[in-house]
Tab-separated table of C-alpha atoms in Angstrom:
chain	number	residue	atom	x	y	z
A	14	LEU	CA	22.493	5.942	-16.602
A	15	GLN	CA	19.519	5.880	-17.244
A	16	VAL	CA	17.235	7.224	-14.847
A	17	HIS	CA	13.144	7.153	-14.116
A	18	PRO	CA	11.091	10.076	-12.574
A	19	ALA	CA	10.507	8.000	-9.411
A	20	GLN	CA	8.857	11.964	-7.825
A	21	ILE	CA	6.517	12.188	-10.928
A	22	TYR	CA	5.266	8.184	-10.892
A	23	ALA	CA	4.410	9.009	-6.909
A	24	THR	CA	3.731	12.072	-7.317
A	25	ILE	CA	0.840	9.713	-10.540
A	26	ASN	CA	0.187	6.989	-7.816
A	27	ALA	CA	-0.770	9.585	-5.515
A	28	ALA	CA	-3.254	11.261	-7.226
A	29	LEU	CA	-4.958	7.785	-7.723
A	30	LEU	CA	-5.089	5.978	-5.149
A	31	SER	CA	-6.737	9.032	-3.243
A	32	GLY	CA	-9.533	9.502	-5.708
A	33	LEU	CA	-9.885	5.490	-5.661
A	34	MET	CA	-10.350	5.715	-2.166
A	35	ALA	CA	-12.128	8.693	-2.231
A	36	SER	CA	-14.833	6.951	-4.747
A	37	ILE	CA	-14.448	3.508	-2.731
A	38	ALA	CA	-15.609	5.551	0.466
A	39	LEU	CA	-18.852	6.908	-0.533
A	40	ALA	CA	-19.644	3.885	-2.020
A	41	TYR	CA	-18.725	0.855	0.288
A	42	GLY	CA	-18.449	3.053	3.733
A	43	ARG	CA	-17.639	0.165	5.707
A	44	ARG	CA	-14.968	1.522	8.957
A	45	GLY	CA	-12.510	0.922	8.634
A	46	PHE	CA	-12.168	-0.889	5.076
A	47	VAL	CA	-11.276	1.913	3.151
A	48	PHE	CA	-8.583	2.547	5.480
A	49	GLY	CA	-7.308	-1.175	5.439
A	50	LEU	CA	-7.597	-1.080	1.740
A	51	GLY	CA	-5.493	2.092	1.564
A	52	LEU	CA	-2.748	0.320	3.020
A	53	MET	CA	-2.219	-1.767	1.246
A	54	LEU	CA	-2.908	-0.622	-2.071
A	55	TYR	CA	-0.348	1.777	-1.204
A	56	GLY	CA	1.736	-1.241	-0.463
A	57	PHE	CA	1.688	-2.619	-3.260
A	58	SER	CA	2.394	0.763	-5.190
A	59	ARG	CA	5.234	1.310	-3.218
A	60	ILE	CA	7.146	-2.243	-3.592
A	61	VAL	CA	6.954	-1.479	-7.599
A	62	GLU	CA	7.796	2.138	-6.733
A	63	GLU	CA	10.971	1.045	-5.280
A	64	PHE	CA	11.775	-1.493	-7.655
A	65	ILE	CA	11.999	1.277	-10.394
A	66	ARG	CA	13.906	3.514	-7.899
A	67	ILE	CA	17.010	1.412	-7.487
A	68	ASP	CA	18.799	3.391	-5.846
A	69	GLU	CA	19.633	1.283	-2.336
A	70	GLY	CA	20.434	-1.671	-1.753
A	71	GLY	CA	18.669	-5.061	-0.787
A	72	GLN	CA	18.754	-5.504	3.553
A	73	PHE	CA	18.507	-8.653	5.534
A	74	GLY	CA	20.690	-10.362	2.703
A	75	THR	CA	17.152	-9.971	0.117
A	76	ILE	CA	16.774	-7.763	-2.952
A	77	PHE	CA	13.836	-5.807	-0.998
A	78	SER	CA	14.945	-2.209	1.243
A	79	ILE	CA	14.247	-1.063	4.025
A	80	GLY	CA	11.140	0.675	1.978
A	81	GLN	CA	10.305	-2.574	1.367
A	82	TRP	CA	9.903	-4.205	4.273
A	83	VAL	CA	8.289	-1.276	5.622
A	84	SER	CA	5.383	-1.845	3.130
A	85	PHE	CA	5.243	-5.342	3.491
A	86	ILE	CA	4.291	-4.648	7.355
A	87	GLY	CA	1.852	-2.102	5.925
A	88	ILE	CA	-0.211	-4.237	3.865
A	89	LEU	CA	-0.119	-6.731	6.758
A	90	ALA	CA	-1.542	-4.083	8.914
A	91	GLY	CA	-3.936	-3.496	5.677
A	92	VAL	CA	-4.984	-7.336	5.713
A	93	VAL	CA	-5.375	-6.986	8.947
A	94	ILE	CA	-8.151	-3.846	9.170
A	95	VAL	CA	-9.566	-4.838	6.236
A	96	ALA	CA	-10.681	-8.353	8.195
A	97	LEU	CA	-11.319	-7.045	11.826
A	98	SER	CA	-13.513	-4.253	9.770
A	99	PHE	CA	-15.832	-7.460	8.389
A	100	ARG	CA	-16.365	-8.781	11.922
A	101	TRP	CA	-16.870	-5.138	13.607
A	102	ASN	CA	-19.582	-3.881	11.281
A	103	ARG	CA	-21.936	-6.994	10.823
A	104	LYS	CA	-25.312	-6.696	11.007
A	105	PRO	CA	-27.764	-8.718	13.920
């Protein structure tokens, strides 16, 4: 079977995400925003990466692996944190 170098994809993804998060942190200093956005973006990229890896079958009667289910939770947590960051940092 033909395989993809998933570890290399993960490394490139981590480098791109860390650079993007660092640049956003410098430009947009809202407390909690960068962390929440990072959770969301990493979750999305991890879901795609798990589809490329195809080393684990679906769980809970779905096509999604355990890593993808955990990523869904991370994305949801990121959405909540980003929403709260706008509430925490309101200007009077």
